[in-house]
Coordinates of C-alpha atoms and ligand atoms in Angstrom, one line a residue:
X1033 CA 103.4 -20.1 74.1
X1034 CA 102.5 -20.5 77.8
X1035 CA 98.9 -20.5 77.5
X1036 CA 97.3 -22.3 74.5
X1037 CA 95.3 -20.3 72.0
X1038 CA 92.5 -18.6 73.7
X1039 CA 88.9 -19.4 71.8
X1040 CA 85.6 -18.3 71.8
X1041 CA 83.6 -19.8 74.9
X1042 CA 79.7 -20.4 73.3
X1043 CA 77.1 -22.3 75.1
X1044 CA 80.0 -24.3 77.0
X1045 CA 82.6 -25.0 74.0
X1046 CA 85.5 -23.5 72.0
X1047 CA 84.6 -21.6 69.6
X1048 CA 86.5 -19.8 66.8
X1049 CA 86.8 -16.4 65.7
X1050 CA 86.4 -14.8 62.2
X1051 CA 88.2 -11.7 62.6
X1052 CA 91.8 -12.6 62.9
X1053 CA 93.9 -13.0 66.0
X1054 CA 96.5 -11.4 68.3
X1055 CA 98.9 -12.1 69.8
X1056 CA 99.0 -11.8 74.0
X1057 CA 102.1 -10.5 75.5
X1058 CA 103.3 -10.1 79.3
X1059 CA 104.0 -6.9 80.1
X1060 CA 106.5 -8.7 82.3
X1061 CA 109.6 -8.7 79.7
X1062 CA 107.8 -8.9 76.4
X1063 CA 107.3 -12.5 75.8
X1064 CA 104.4 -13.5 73.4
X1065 CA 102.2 -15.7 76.2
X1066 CA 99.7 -16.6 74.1
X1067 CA 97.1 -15.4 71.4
X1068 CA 93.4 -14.4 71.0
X1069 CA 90.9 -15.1 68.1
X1070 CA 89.1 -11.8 67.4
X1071 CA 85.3 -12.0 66.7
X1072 CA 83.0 -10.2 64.8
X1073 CA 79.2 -9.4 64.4
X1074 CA 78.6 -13.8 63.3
X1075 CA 80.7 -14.3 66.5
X1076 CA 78.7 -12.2 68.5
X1077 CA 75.5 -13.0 67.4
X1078 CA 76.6 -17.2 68.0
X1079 CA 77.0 -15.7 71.2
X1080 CA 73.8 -13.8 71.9
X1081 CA 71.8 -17.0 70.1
X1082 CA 73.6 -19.0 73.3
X1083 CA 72.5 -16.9 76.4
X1084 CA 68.9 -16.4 74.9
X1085 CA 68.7 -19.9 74.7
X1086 CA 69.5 -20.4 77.9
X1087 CA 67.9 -17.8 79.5
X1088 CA 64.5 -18.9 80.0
X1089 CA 65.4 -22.3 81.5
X1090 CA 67.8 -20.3 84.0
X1091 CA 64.9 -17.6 84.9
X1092 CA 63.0 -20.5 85.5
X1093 CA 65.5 -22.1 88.1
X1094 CA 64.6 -20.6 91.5
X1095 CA 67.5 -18.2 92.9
X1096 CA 68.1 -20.2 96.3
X1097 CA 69.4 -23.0 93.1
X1098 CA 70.7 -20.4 91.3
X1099 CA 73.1 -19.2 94.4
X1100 CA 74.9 -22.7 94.7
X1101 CA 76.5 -22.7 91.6
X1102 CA 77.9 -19.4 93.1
X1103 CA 78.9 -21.3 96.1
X1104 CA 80.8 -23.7 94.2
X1105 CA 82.2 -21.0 92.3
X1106 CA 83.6 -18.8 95.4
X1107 CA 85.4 -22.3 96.4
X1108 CA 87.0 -23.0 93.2
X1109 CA 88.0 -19.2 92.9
X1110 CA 89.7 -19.9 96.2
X1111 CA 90.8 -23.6 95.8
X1112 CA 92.6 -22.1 92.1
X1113 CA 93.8 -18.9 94.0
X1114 CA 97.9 -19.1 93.0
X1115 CA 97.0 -20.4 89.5
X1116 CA 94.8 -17.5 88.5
X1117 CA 97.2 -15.1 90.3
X1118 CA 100.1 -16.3 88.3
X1119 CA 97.6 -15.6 85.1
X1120 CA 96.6 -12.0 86.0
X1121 CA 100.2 -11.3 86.8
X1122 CA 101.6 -12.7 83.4
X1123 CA 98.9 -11.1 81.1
X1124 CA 98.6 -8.0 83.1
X1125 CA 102.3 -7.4 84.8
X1126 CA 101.0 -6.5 87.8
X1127 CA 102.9 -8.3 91.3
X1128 CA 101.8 -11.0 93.1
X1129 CA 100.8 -9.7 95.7
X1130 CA 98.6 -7.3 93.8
X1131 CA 97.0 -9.8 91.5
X1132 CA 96.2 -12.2 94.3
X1133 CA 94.4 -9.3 96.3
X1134 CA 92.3 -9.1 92.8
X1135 CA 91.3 -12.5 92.9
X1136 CA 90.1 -12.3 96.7
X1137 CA 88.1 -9.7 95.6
X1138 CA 86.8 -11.6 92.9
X1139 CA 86.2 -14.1 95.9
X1140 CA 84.6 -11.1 97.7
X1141 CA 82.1 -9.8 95.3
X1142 CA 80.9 -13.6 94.4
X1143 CA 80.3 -13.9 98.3
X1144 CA 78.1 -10.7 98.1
X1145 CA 76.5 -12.6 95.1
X1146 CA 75.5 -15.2 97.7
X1147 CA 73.6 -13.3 99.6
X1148 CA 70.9 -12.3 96.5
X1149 CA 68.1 -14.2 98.2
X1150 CA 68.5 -12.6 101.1
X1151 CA 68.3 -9.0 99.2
X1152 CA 65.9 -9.8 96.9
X1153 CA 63.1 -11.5 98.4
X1154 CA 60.6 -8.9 98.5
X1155 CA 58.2 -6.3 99.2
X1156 CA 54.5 -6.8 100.6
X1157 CA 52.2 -4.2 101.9
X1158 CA 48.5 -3.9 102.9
X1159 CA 47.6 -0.7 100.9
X1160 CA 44.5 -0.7 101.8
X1161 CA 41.8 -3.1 104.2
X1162 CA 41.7 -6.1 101.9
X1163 CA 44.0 -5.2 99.5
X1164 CA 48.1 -6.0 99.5
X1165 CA 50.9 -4.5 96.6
X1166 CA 53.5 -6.8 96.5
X1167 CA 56.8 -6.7 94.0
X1168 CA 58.7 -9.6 92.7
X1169 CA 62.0 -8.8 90.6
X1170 CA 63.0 -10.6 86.8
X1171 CA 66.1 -10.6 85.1
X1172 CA 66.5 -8.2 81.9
X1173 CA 67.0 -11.4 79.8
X1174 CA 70.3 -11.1 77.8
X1175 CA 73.2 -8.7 79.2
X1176 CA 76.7 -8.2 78.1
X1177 CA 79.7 -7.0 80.3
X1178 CA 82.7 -5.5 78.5
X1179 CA 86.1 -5.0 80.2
X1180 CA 89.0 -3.2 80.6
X1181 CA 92.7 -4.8 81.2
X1182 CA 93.9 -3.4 84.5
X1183 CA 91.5 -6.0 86.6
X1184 CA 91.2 -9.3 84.2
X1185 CA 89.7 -10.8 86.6
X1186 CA 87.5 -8.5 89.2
X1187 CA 86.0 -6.5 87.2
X1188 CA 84.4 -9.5 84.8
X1189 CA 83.1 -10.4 88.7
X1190 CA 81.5 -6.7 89.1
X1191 CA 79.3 -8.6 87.1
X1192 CA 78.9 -11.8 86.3
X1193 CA 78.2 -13.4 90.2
X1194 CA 75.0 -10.6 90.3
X1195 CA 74.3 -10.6 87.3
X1196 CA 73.6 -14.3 86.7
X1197 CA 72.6 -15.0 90.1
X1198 CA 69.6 -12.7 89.4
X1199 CA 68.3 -15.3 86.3
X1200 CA 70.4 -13.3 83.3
X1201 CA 72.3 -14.9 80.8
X1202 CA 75.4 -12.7 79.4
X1203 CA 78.5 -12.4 76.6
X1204 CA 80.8 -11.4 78.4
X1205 CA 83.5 -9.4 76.2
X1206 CA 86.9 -9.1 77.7
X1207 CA 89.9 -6.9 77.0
X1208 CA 91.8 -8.1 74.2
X1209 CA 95.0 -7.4 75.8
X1210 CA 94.0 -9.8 79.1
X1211 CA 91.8 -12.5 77.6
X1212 CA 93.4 -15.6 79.6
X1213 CA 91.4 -14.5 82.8
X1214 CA 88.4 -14.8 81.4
X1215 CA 88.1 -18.5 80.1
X1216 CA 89.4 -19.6 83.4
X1217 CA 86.5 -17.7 84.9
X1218 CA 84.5 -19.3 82.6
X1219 CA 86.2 -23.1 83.0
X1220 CA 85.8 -22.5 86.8
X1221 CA 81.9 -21.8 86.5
X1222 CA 81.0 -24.6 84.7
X1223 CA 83.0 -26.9 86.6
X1224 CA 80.4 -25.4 89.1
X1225 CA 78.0 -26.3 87.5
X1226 CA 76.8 -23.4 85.5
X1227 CA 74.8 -24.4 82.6
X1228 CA 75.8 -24.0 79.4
X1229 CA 75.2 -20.7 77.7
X1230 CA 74.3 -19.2 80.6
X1231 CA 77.6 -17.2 80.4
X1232 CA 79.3 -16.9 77.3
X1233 CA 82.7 -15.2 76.0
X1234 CA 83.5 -13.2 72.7
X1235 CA 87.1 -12.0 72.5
X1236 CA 87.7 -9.2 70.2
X1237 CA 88.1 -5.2 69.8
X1238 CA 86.0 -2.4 68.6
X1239 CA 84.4 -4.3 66.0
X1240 CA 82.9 -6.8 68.6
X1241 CA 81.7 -3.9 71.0
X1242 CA 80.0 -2.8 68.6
X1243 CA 78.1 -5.3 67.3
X1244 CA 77.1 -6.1 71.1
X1245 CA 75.7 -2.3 71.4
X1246 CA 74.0 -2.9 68.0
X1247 CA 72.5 -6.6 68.2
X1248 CA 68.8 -6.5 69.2
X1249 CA 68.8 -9.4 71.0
X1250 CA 70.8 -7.6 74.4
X1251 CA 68.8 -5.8 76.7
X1252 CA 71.9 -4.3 79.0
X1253 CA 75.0 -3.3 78.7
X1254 CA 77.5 -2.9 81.2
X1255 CA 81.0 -0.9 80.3
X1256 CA 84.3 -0.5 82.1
X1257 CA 87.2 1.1 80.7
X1258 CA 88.2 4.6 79.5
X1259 CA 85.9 7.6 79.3
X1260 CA 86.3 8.3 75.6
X1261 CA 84.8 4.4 75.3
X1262 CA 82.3 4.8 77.8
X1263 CA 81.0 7.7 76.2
X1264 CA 80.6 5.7 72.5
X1265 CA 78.9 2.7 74.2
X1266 CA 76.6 4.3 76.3
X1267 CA 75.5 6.1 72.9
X1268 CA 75.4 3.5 70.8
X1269 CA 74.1 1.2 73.6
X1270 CA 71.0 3.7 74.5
X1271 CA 70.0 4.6 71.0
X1272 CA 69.5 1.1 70.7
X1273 CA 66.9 1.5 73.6
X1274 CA 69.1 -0.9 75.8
X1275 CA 69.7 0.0 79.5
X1276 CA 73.2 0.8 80.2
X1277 CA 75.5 1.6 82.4
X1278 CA 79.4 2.5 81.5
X1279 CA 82.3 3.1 83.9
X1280 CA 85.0 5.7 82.5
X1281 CA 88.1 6.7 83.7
X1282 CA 89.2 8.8 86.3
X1283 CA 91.3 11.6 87.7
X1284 CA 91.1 10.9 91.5
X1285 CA 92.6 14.1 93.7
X1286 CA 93.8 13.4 97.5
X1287 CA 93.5 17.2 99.7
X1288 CA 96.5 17.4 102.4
X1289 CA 96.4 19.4 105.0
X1290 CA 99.4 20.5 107.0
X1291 CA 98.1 18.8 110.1
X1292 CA 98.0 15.1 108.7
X1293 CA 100.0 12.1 110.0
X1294 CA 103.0 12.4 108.1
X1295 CA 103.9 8.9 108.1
X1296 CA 100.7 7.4 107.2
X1297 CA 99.8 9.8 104.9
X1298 CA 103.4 9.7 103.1
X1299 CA 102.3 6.0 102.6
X1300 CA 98.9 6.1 101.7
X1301 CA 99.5 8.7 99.0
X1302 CA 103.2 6.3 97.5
X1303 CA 100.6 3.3 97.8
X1304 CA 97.9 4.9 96.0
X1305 CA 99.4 6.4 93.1
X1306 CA 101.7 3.9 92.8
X1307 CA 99.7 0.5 93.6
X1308 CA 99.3 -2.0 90.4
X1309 CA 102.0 0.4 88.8
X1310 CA 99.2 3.4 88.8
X1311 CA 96.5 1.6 86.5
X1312 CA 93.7 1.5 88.6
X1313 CA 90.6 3.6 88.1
X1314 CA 90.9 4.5 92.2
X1315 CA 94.3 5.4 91.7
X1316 CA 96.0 9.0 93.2
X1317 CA 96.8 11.1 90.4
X1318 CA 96.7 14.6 91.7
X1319 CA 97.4 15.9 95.4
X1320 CA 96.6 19.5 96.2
X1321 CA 98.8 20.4 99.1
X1322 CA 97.0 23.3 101.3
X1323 CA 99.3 25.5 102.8
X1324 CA 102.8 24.3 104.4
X1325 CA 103.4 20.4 103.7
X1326 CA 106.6 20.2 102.5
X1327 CA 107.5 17.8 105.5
X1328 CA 104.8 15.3 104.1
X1329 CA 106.3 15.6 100.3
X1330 CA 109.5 14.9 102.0
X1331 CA 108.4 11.8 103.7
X1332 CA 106.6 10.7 100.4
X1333 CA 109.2 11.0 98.2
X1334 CA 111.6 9.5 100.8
X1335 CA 108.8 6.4 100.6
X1336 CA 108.1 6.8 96.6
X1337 CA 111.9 5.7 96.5
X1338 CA 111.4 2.4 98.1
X1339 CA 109.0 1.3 95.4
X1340 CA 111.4 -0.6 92.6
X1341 CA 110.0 -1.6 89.3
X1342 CA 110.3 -5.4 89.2
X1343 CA 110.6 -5.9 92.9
X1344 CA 107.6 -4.1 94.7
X1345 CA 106.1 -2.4 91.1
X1346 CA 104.6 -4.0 88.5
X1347 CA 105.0 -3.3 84.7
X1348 CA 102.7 -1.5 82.3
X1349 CA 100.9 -2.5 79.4
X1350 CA 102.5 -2.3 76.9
X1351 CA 105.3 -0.3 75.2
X1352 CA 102.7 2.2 73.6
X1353 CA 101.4 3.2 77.2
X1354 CA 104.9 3.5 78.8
X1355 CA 105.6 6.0 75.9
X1356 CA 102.4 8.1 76.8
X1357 CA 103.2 7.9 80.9
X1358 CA 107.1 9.4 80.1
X1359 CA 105.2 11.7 77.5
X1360 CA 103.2 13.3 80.1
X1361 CA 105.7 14.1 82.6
X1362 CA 108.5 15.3 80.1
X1363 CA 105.4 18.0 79.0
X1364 CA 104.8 18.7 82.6
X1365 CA 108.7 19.2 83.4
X1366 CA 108.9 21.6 80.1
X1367 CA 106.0 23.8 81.4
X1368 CA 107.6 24.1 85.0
X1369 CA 106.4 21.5 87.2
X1370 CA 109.6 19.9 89.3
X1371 CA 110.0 16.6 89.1
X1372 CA 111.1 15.2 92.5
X1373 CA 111.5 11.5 91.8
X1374 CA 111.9 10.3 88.7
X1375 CA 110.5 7.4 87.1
X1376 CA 111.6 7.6 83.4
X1377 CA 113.7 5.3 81.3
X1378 CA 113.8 2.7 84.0
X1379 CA 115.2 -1.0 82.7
X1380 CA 114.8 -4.0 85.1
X1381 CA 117.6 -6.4 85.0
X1382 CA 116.8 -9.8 83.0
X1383 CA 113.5 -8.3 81.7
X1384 CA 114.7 -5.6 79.4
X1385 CA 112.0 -6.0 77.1
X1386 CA 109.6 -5.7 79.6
X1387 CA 107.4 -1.9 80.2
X1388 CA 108.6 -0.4 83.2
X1389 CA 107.8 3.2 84.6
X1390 CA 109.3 3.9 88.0
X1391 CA 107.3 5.8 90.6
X1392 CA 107.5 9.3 89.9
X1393 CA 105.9 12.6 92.0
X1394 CA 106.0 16.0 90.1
X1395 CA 105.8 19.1 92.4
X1396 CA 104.2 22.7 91.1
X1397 CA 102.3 21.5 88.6
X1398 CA 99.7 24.0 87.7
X1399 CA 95.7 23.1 87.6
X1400 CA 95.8 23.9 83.6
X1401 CA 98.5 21.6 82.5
X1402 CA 97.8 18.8 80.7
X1403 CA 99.3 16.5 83.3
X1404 CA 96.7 18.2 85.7
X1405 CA 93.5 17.5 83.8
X1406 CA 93.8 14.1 82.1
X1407 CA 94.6 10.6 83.2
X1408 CA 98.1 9.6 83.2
X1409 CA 97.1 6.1 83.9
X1410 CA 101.0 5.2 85.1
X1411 CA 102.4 5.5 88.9
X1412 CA 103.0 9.4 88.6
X1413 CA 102.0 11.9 91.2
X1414 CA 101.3 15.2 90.2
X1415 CA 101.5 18.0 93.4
X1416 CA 99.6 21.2 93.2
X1417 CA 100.1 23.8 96.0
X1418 CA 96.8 25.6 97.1
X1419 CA 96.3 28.3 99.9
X1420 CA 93.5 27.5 101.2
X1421 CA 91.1 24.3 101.6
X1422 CA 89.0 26.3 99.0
X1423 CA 90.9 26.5 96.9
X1424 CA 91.9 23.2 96.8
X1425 CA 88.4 21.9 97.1
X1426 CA 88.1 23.9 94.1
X1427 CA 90.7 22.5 91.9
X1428 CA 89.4 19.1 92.9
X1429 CA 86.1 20.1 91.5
X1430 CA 87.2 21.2 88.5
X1431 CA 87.8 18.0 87.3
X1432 CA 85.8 16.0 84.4
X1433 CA 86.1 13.1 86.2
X1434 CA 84.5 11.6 89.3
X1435 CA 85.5 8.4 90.5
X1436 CA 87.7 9.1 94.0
X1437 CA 88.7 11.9 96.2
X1438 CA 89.9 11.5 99.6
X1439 CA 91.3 14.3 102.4
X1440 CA 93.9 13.5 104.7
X1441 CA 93.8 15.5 108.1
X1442 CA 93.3 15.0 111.8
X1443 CA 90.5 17.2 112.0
X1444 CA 87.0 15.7 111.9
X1445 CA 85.6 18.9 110.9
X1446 CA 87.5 19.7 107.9
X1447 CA 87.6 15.9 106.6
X1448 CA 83.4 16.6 106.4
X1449 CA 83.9 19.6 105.4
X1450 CA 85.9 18.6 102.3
X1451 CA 84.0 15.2 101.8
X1452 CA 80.9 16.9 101.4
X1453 CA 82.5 19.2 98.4
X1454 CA 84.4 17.0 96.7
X1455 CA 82.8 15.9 93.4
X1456 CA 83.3 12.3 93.7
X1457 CA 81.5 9.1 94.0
X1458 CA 83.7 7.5 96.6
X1459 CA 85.5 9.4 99.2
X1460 CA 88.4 8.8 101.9
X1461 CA 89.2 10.3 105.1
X1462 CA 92.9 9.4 105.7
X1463 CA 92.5 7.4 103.1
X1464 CA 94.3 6.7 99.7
X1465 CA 92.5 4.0 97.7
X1466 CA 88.5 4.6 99.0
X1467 CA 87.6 1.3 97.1
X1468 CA 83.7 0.2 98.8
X1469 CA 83.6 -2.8 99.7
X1470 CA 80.7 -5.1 100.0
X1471 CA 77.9 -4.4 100.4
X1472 CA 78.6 -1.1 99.6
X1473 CA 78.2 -0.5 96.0
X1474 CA 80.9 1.1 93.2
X1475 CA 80.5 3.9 91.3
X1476 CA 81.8 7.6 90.8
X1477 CA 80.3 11.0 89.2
X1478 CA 80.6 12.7 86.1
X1479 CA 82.3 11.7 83.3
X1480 CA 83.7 8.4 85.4
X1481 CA 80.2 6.7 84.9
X1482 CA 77.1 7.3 82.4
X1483 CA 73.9 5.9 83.3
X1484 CA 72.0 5.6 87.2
X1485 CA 73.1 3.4 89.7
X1486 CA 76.7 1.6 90.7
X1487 CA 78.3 -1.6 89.3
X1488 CA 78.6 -3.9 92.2
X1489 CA 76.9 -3.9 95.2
X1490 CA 73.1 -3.4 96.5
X1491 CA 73.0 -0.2 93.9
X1492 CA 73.4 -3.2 90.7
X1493 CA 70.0 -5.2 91.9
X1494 CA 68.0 -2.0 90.2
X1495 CA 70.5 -2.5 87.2
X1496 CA 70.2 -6.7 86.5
X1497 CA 66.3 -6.6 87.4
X1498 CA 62.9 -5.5 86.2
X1499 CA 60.1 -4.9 88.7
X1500 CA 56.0 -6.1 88.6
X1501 CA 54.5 -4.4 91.0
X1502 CA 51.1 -6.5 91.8
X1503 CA 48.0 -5.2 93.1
X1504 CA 45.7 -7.9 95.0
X1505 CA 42.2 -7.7 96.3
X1506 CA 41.8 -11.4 98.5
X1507 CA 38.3 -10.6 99.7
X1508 CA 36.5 -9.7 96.6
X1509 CA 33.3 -9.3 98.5
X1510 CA 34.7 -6.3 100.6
X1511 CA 33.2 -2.9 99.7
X1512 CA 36.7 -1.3 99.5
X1513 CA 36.8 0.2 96.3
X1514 CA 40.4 0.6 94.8
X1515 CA 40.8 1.9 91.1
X1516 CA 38.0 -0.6 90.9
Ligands
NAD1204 P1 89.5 0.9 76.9 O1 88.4 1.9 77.0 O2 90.6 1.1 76.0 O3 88.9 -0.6 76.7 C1 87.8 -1.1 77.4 C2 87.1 -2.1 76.5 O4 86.6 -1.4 75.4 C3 87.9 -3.2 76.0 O5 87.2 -4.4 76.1 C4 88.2 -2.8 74.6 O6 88.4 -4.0 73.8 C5 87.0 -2.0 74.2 N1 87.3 -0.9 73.2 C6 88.5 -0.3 73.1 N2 88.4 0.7 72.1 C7 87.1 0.6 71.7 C8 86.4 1.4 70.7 N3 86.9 2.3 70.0 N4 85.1 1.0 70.5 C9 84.5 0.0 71.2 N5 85.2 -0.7 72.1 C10 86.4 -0.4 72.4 O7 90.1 0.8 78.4 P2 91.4 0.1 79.0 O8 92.6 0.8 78.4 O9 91.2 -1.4 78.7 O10 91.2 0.3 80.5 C11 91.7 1.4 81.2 C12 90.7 2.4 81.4 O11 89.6 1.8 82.2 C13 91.1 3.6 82.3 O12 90.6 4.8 81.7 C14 90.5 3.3 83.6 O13 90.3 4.5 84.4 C15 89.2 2.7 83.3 N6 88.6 1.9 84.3 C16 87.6 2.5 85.0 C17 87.0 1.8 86.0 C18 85.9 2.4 86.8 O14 85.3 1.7 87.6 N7 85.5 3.6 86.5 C19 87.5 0.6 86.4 C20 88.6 0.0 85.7 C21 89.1 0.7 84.7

């Protein structure tokens, strides 16, 4: 094995499992990389003992000290950049390229993270002669962050850098299928100087979710991953009376009109639907075409082509997930739809065990195919043809999801116009992969997130914090009378 076994990280040390392990393999060609103890409700509660623990002593430590472990951190992230983009490569199969633009955002959102006490430092007001209102945020106390495996390491930095910087402690529960990530990001931060059990890791599956929605001793949750999960951890989580928030997956539509720059637009739309091999929450997975735009599919296919599994496109998952992607489209192809490129079957030389799906784009797909409605989650393209903007805007809103839509024209007018429909949280104008970035928050509609706010950004301060709002009267002798 490449990596050794990957442990339990509680209150700064190794710790084991009691649920069995797993074994970690690279989506790459199939090789077993490593494996990962599985935890159950003892793990989790070691785990939740260790960041209440350390929380009061961290609430305690003013944020301006707080902030330069973050510092430290964004450094090392930086300073370790190849090594943990060779790990989210390996355990993920995405490129290079792609898994070393995740760790700059990783880099990104710890910067944002630095600038807390800046954002957080207050509001005072005179209410009336004599009298101010002032209010000072406090951390929840003990959070957990749960995972998904497309990102291994972003999206445990949606939340961590805010999170802690803001005085809570957290278990952090990674994917099972991506846990390597996450110790590093753990090593990293107390090589920073992060105090033990400020941040804590429990690998495991449903059973250690669970117990983290259940244990009485969390008071948030934060979720990222699919929609069916969202939806049982936001219910379990919230009957519990703990604040959540859970991220869900997404079916992200991009409107072209006939009037749109056919070569920018041909390569927005390949690079979105195709970028980290299509498993990314922001990803294209429907375009509605409106009217004539058969010279942009040309163009797209033409660039869809140029994307080669193993070369420029990186693997997926696993074997079970390349079964579902091929599942889709040979449905889709059965119903009617025309598939223009082809992705199925595809083999890479020397890594024939590894889970390859080659771009594919499907043209007349209909708005009540399955294909249409649910999330492929592979680089597939599904076309629908529409008459007028509409129409299209209609299809778009149709959806059950919410994360990303995004318009490509050269009209001002009718980019607004269809930004203004869509049913999205985050929207493009020429546009493919409308990811914020900071300080500008992320989050979409519908069934793409339960619970109020976004996960990253300014939007998360109302998530990590509780508010006092304190009502002073400095001249006591006055004769203003307030709720006396
Ligand atoms: P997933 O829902 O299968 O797993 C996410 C997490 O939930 C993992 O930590 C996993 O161990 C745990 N889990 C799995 N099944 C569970 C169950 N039955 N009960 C409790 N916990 C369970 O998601 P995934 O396959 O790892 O990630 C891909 C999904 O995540 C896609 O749907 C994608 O759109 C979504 N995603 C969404 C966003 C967003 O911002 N909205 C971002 C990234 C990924």
């Amino acid at each position: 094995m490449k990596y050794p076994q990957i442990t339990n990280i509680i209150n700064g040390e190794q710790a084991t499992g009691n649920n069995g392990s797993l074994e970690v393999e690279s989506p790459i060609d199939g090789s077993k990389i490593s494996e990962v103890i599985l935890s159950n409700n003892a793990d989790v509660d070691l785990a939740v003992k260790a960041a209440e623990a350390a929380q009061p002593g961290w609430a305690n430590t003013p944020i301006k000290e707080r902030v330069q472990v973050f510092f430290k951190y964004k450094q090392l992230l930086e300073a370790n950049m190849e090594e943990l983009t060779n790990i989210v490569s390996e355990e993920n199969g995405k490129t290079f390229g792609e898994a070393k633009a995740e760790v700059a955002k990783s880099s990104e959102l710890t910067e944002f993270a630095c600038s807390m006490p800046q954002l957080v430092s207050g509001e005072l007001l005179e209410v009336s002669k004599g009298v101010e209102c002032r209010i000072e945020r406090y951390p929840v106390g003990v959070v957990a962050s749960i995972t998904p495996f497309n990102f291994p390491n972003m999206v445990p930095n949606w939340t961590i850098p805010n999170a802690l910087v803001l005085g809570n402690t957290m278990v952090l529960k990674p994917s099972e299928l991506v846990p390597i990530s996450a110790n590093r990001i753990a090593d990293l931060l107390k090589e920073a100087g992060l105090p033990n059990g400020v941040l804590n890791v429990v690998h495991g599956s449903q059973e250690s979710v669970e117990a983290i929605c259940d244990h009485p001793d969390i008071d948030a949750v934060t979720f990222v991953g699919s929609t069916r999960v969202a939806k049982i951890v936001y219910k379990r989580a919230t009957s519990n009376l703990k604040r959540a928030l859970a991220l869900g997956g997404a079916k992200n539509h991009l409107i072209v009109l006939p009037d749109a720059n056919v070569e920018m637009t041909a390569s927005n739309v390949a690079a979105s639907m195709s970028g980290c091999a299509g498993q990314r929450c922001m990803a294209a997975s429907a375009m509605v075409g409106v009217g004539e735009v058969d010279h942009i599919i040309n163009q797209l296919c033409k660039d869809a082509k140029e994307i080669i599994p193993g070369k420029n496109l990186g693997a997926i998952i696993s074997a079970k997930a390349k079964e579902r992607i091929e599942n889709y489209i040979t449905e889709a192809e059965a119903e009617g739809a025309k598939v223009l490129v082809d992705g199925r079957n595809f083999v890479v030389e020397g890594k024939e065990n590894g889970y390859y799906v080659g771009p594919t784009i499907i043209d007349y797909v209909k708005p009540e195919m399955r294909i249409a409605k649910e999330e492929v989650f592979g680089p597939v393209l599904s076309i629908m043809r529409s008459d007028d903007l509409d129409e299209a805007i209609a299809i778009e809103n149709s959806s059950n999801y919410g994360n990303a839509a995004a318009v490509f024209t050269q009209s001002g007018g009718l980019a607004r116009y269809v930004a203004e429909r869509a049913s999205a949280g985050m929207i493009g104008v020429n546009i493919g992969v409308p990811v914020p970035r900071e300080p500008f928050s992320f989050g979409g509609w519908n069934e793409s997130r339960f619970g109020v706010g976004d996960i990253t950004g300014k939007s998360s301060i109302e998530f990590w914090t509780v508010s006092k709002k304190m009502t002073t009267k400095w001249n006591p002798e006055s004769r203003t009378n307030w709720m006396s």
